[in-house]
Amino acid sequence: MVDPIFIVVAALGVGFLIGILGKLGKTFTGLLSLLTIAFMTYVSAGWLLAFYSGSQVAEVITTAGFQAPFSISLLMGYNEAFLTTIVNFMGLLGGIYLFFNFGRKGRNAYVVYIVFLMGLNVVIMSRDLFNLFVFLEITSIATAGLILIEDGNRTVGAGFKYMLATSVISSIFLLGIIFIYFFTGTLSLEDLYNNANLQNAGGAIAIFLVMVAAILEMKPFPANGWGLDVYEGSHQGFSALISTATATASFYMLYKILLIAGAAWNYPIALIGAFTFIGANLFAVKQKYARRMLSYSSIGQLGLLMMIMGLREYLGDNLNFIVVTVLLTNVLAKSGFFWLIGMVKALKLKEWAIIRRKPFMLFLMGVFIFALIGFPPFPSFFGKWEFIMSLAKVGGFSWIAVILIGSFFEAIYLFRWYGMAVKGEDIYDNLEFKTKLNKLIPVGIVTALLFIIGYFSAQYTEAGAMINFIPFIFVLVLFAVDKLPLMVKNIASIAALALHFYMIYPNLAGDNLRLIFEVIFMVGGILTLIAGFSYKGVRRGFYPVAILMYAGLTAIIEAHTTLGFFYGWELMTAGSYFLIIRGKKSMPHALSYMLFSIAGAYAILAGFSIAGIGYTDFNLDILNNIQYFPNWAYGLLLVGFLTKTASIGLHIWLPGAHGEAESDVSPMVSAILLKAGVFGVVLTLIGMTKSDFDLSTLAYILGWIGALTALVGNIGAVFQEDAKRLLAYSSIGQLGYIIFAFAIMTHLGWLTGFTYTINHFMYKAVLFLTIGAVVLRTGTHNMYEMGGLIKKMPFAFVAVLIGIIALSGVPPLSGFTGKWLFYNAVIEKGWYFQGTIVFFSGGLAFLYLFRLIHTIFLGQLKDNHRELKEISIWFLIPIYTLIAGLMVFSAKPQWVLQPLGEIIANYFPNGGLRWDGAFAYTQLGHWTGTGVMITIATVFVSILIILKMLTRKAHKLEQFDVVFSGERPERPETTHIAYNMYAGFYKAVWPLTLPYFEKFWEWATNIVHETAGFGRRVYSGNGQAYMLHIVLFIIVLFFITIGGSL
């Protein structure tokens, strides 16, 4: 093993050598510097591997034959090896990124950079307070030099504020060191741990001084304005190092001093971290500049690390895993992001639309954002999971709330930024950016490491090791081959879904509940992907994210643990977000969808954490016997799942998201994706049926939510002018039926719920595919701009006709089956009031369904539509395949309902249907799908024959065979009645159409933005004000911690 002292020797030696050999050229100087940093990385990484293999023990290194503080005293243990490896490796990548920039600044830039890294190494390894102070000062001086080496007023201001702040911090730190040496006679960290001489008032003051200095190095709220300006004012390449390498060393410095201070400081540290995490992320919401926003995010991550440190006594054996995953994610993603900013050179968020000129860069940006938020498969996902689960076991619910709220604020501004990059208007011809190889290499490396470390983080936990990463790997492959023709990628995607379904079918054959949803997800996915053949070109980015969504959906079904379920849920959310944001006008709707989805996911996470109290594993079966706070656990889970089903109050994201999505995406997210929420609700209700607690109130509330959702959704659909938005509101209403049915909590209620789930999948996929294809042909969503398309698109007309018959519950199709079951279930349960609302909502469905088919296919044909053709065959294939399934389900419902009844009997043994062949019996009557189908078909054919005979000589009306007050209209458009079709009905129900929920969420959004705008005024940019903040922070912290105990 190479002695760690050679890290210092190499850095100092090469630093002096560059002064002598610098005349050999900038390239030589730069390469020599990189080789030196590579050697430093080699030394620390060698120790790390030795510790990992178990072949090495911690070693103390001293110099000059003296003991500290008269010599350098270092400790190389597991922690030190790990952290110095991070610092040196990131320093190496940073050196590559800054290679040409330093070359332009001169050889001294390399010297200062090496000294900067050397100082961080010693800060981490130092086992003596005075050495810690000395090398902290060396690091600060080097940092100031690297900040001020750049030109510009902003840089000078940042460097000045940095020197002011660090001079105050170092003075306080030195004063504390003097007091500690006075009281104890030693500065060795090992000797100071639990030192009795510090257990008095003087010792408390000494500890306070060194602690407050270490805390200030972590840039706590609100004494962190100088840190924000440093991140923003430095060169982007060096800002990455300050936010990662310096932060890593500062974090470990605080940890070492906290061991001296004792457990009494844990709570204050956690509290400071909590305020910093929430404050930084909240204030970032109002930012318009990319670097400033990322600076807030960097400080927020430091706050999260402080929280982890302060709460470490509650984390037990999971502490190291949590720290490593959160720290590594921040180091890799944040450095990559700062380096990316340096390449794009767009100052304002809206200017980041230029990044679309290089799709690979947009992919990198997405990786960094999803990693920072804590999505899988990145390390922070698994680290935050363990963090929250550990806190829940000790009742740390307030801390969980802080983590989730702060993370949600972070998601607001990061996804708003990403939405602007993906869908913003690129009108900035004056902005250009080039991607040089030396800058791409570091960014590419940290991106790859995020995926690799994420995979190994999952393997660390027992539940994580059970996750199937193969579908996600296929997603990455699709990203790699995204330039291939659409046909190839579509075939590969369909084949992948079919193969996956074939492979997992044996595992699900005995679990019909999961099999039903898997069929909806996989078979539905295959059918909707077939429609993709109608598109031309490459369609870049579509197939990776579509398969990502389906990978998440199937992961939910296959999951046996709560971690596996949440992993799939987050993958599904990420994939569906990318699908939704592809729509032309979908940027605000995609953001709304993502924020509601993240909030719902956090509710699910909180529910899982409460459910896991008292258990040592994370098996999904824990939902069947939640031991503590069951109402809270089940309630949070239901809220999370209801967010995905767009229940009342949580539904405002759906109309825009589904309505503005691409024509083949709308059926994916409406007919398929929404069933994930239904599956989650079913799992939760199954747990409630097996619980020892009385949870009937929760089910009663859920029933009202379902009934009111049906009413709101259907009323909203009636007054839509946009055909796709009409279907989107219709989905809200239909999901309300499903939720209401399951909330009944009887055999017939659940059978109704499953019937509507299957029906909704088929008829809503038919309607969205058909209307989407019509929109592609006509070029408009507005129904009043269509009309008379029955002769141009007869197959589309028939498909819509069958779809609306099934949706409306009119016999002979399976919608009538669901309505008949609904009637019986409501009467049996006695929920007459809620049932009345649901059936009234069903009556409203007739209005918008009539409008849909009448205004698009009947009436006057538009002049600009006279040359239209039938919708694409690639849309017709999945449409009529689904219609065939709908017909089979309608004619032979017993093939599906009888197995469903057997499943439901496990939870509700009594009150099911009694079957006699094709006849189903309840206490209120009987019904047969086959008989109804035959009867209706016979009547229909008979009437059709009679009408044909009576009208065989009738004159067929042409378009202008209509008169108005004895005059023929000038244009056929003037006769269209679609626009504002139900104006009269609106006057009767207008109070129910007012945007109450939209106004509420708008008010909540404004509260957040105004609070952020007001709070960030504390950061005025004035250096003197920042010094005042530091002083006030010290005073307040003094009185909070030890002021009252002296």
Short mmCIF file of C-alpha atoms in Angstrom, two decimals, residues 147-293:
data_model
loop_
_atom_site.label_atom_id
_atom_site.label_comp_id
_atom_site.label_asym_id
_atom_site.label_seq_id
_atom_site.Cartn_x
_atom_site.Cartn_y
_atom_site.Cartn_z
CA ILE A 147 -12.70 31.87 -7.77
CA LEU A 148 -10.86 35.12 -8.44
CA ILE A 149 -8.83 33.73 -11.31
CA GLU A 150 -11.86 34.29 -13.52
CA ASP A 151 -12.80 37.68 -14.94
CA GLY A 152 -15.97 39.65 -14.25
CA ASN A 153 -17.61 41.70 -11.51
CA ARG A 154 -19.74 38.77 -10.36
CA THR A 155 -16.61 36.67 -9.83
CA VAL A 156 -14.85 39.41 -7.90
CA GLY A 157 -17.90 39.90 -5.71
CA ALA A 158 -18.18 36.17 -5.04
CA GLY A 159 -14.49 35.93 -4.13
CA PHE A 160 -14.71 38.92 -1.80
CA LYS A 161 -17.75 37.55 0.02
CA TYR A 162 -16.09 34.15 0.27
CA MET A 163 -12.98 35.64 1.89
CA LEU A 164 -15.10 37.67 4.30
CA ALA A 165 -17.14 34.67 5.36
CA THR A 166 -14.25 32.23 5.67
CA SER A 167 -12.18 34.74 7.64
CA VAL A 168 -15.00 35.03 10.19
CA ILE A 169 -15.46 31.26 10.28
CA SER A 170 -11.74 30.52 10.63
CA SER A 171 -11.39 33.10 13.42
CA ILE A 172 -14.19 31.48 15.38
CA PHE A 173 -12.71 28.04 14.73
CA LEU A 174 -9.24 29.11 15.88
CA LEU A 175 -10.65 30.70 19.01
CA GLY A 176 -12.45 27.48 19.84
CA ILE A 177 -9.27 25.47 19.27
CA ILE A 178 -7.38 27.74 21.67
CA PHE A 179 -10.02 27.26 24.35
CA ILE A 180 -10.06 23.51 23.87
CA TYR A 181 -6.28 23.31 24.19
CA PHE A 182 -6.45 25.49 27.29
CA PHE A 183 -9.01 23.23 28.99
CA THR A 184 -7.68 19.84 27.87
CA GLY A 185 -4.01 20.25 26.95
CA THR A 186 -4.51 18.28 23.73
CA LEU A 187 -5.85 18.77 20.24
CA SER A 188 -5.93 15.14 19.23
CA LEU A 189 -9.43 14.15 18.13
CA GLU A 190 -9.18 10.74 19.78
CA ASP A 191 -8.22 12.34 23.10
CA LEU A 192 -11.05 14.84 22.89
CA TYR A 193 -13.81 12.29 22.46
CA ASN A 194 -15.68 12.13 25.80
CA ASN A 195 -13.00 14.28 27.42
CA ALA A 196 -14.03 15.09 30.99
CA ASN A 197 -12.29 18.47 30.88
CA LEU A 198 -14.85 19.67 28.36
CA GLN A 199 -17.82 18.88 30.57
CA ASN A 200 -17.92 22.35 32.16
CA ALA A 201 -19.09 25.80 31.12
CA GLY A 202 -15.76 26.73 29.56
CA GLY A 203 -15.63 23.48 27.65
CA ALA A 204 -19.16 24.03 26.42
CA ILE A 205 -18.14 27.45 25.04
CA ALA A 206 -15.08 25.91 23.36
CA ILE A 207 -17.16 23.16 21.77
CA PHE A 208 -19.74 25.69 20.67
CA LEU A 209 -17.11 27.75 18.86
CA VAL A 210 -15.66 24.86 16.86
CA MET A 211 -19.11 23.44 16.21
CA VAL A 212 -20.54 26.68 14.90
CA ALA A 213 -17.53 27.09 12.60
CA ALA A 214 -18.03 23.58 11.22
CA ILE A 215 -21.75 24.22 10.78
CA LEU A 216 -21.10 27.48 8.93
CA GLU A 217 -18.84 25.61 6.51
CA MET A 218 -21.97 23.64 5.56
CA LYS A 219 -23.70 26.90 4.56
CA PRO A 220 -26.77 26.65 6.82
CA PHE A 221 -29.91 28.70 6.35
CA PRO A 222 -29.99 31.69 6.51
CA ALA A 223 -26.25 32.30 6.91
CA ASN A 224 -25.50 30.98 3.44
CA GLY A 225 -25.92 33.93 1.09
CA TRP A 226 -22.17 34.06 0.54
CA GLY A 227 -22.23 30.40 -0.46
CA LEU A 228 -24.94 31.03 -3.07
CA ASP A 229 -22.87 33.81 -4.62
CA VAL A 230 -19.78 31.60 -4.66
CA TYR A 231 -21.59 28.81 -6.49
CA GLU A 232 -23.03 31.30 -8.95
CA GLY A 233 -19.97 33.50 -9.43
CA SER A 234 -17.25 30.88 -9.84
CA HIS A 235 -16.38 29.19 -13.09
CA GLN A 236 -18.93 26.41 -13.71
CA GLY A 237 -16.20 23.78 -13.70
CA PHE A 238 -14.97 24.87 -10.29
CA SER A 239 -18.47 25.41 -8.89
CA ALA A 240 -18.94 21.69 -9.44
CA LEU A 241 -15.94 21.00 -7.21
CA ILE A 242 -17.06 23.42 -4.48
CA SER A 243 -20.54 21.84 -4.39
CA THR A 244 -19.17 18.30 -4.28
CA ALA A 245 -15.54 17.90 -3.18
CA THR A 246 -15.54 20.81 -0.73
CA ALA A 247 -18.97 19.80 0.55
CA THR A 248 -17.73 16.26 1.13
CA ALA A 249 -14.76 17.44 3.19
CA SER A 250 -16.91 19.92 5.14
CA PHE A 251 -19.43 17.20 5.89
CA TYR A 252 -16.78 14.90 7.34
CA MET A 253 -15.20 17.75 9.27
CA LEU A 254 -18.56 18.42 10.93
CA TYR A 255 -18.94 14.72 11.66
CA LYS A 256 -15.58 14.52 13.42
CA ILE A 257 -16.23 17.61 15.52
CA LEU A 258 -19.73 16.42 16.33
CA LEU A 259 -18.18 13.33 17.93
CA ILE A 260 -16.38 15.69 20.31
CA ALA A 261 -19.49 17.75 21.00
CA GLY A 262 -21.56 14.72 21.93
CA ALA A 263 -25.16 13.65 21.46
CA ALA A 264 -26.53 16.93 22.84
CA TRP A 265 -25.75 18.54 19.50
CA ASN A 266 -27.55 15.95 17.37
CA TYR A 267 -30.95 17.60 17.54
CA PRO A 268 -29.71 21.13 16.74
CA ILE A 269 -27.74 19.78 13.79
CA ALA A 270 -30.79 17.94 12.48
CA LEU A 271 -32.96 21.02 12.98
CA ILE A 272 -30.51 23.29 11.16
CA GLY A 273 -30.33 20.76 8.36
CA ALA A 274 -34.12 20.62 8.13
CA PHE A 275 -34.47 24.40 7.89
CA THR A 276 -31.70 24.54 5.32
CA PHE A 277 -33.17 21.73 3.22
CA ILE A 278 -36.66 23.22 3.13
CA GLY A 279 -35.55 26.87 2.95
CA ALA A 280 -33.09 26.41 0.10
CA ASN A 281 -35.49 24.37 -2.00
CA LEU A 282 -38.40 26.70 -1.30
CA PHE A 283 -36.49 29.82 -2.30
CA ALA A 284 -35.25 28.12 -5.47
CA VAL A 285 -38.84 27.84 -6.69
CA LYS A 286 -38.86 31.54 -7.58
CA GLN A 287 -35.56 31.54 -9.45
CA LYS A 288 -35.31 32.32 -13.17
CA TYR A 289 -31.58 31.76 -13.59
CA ALA A 290 -30.17 28.26 -13.93
CA ARG A 291 -26.96 28.60 -11.92
CA ARG A 292 -28.65 30.43 -9.06
CA MET A 293 -31.29 27.72 -8.92
#
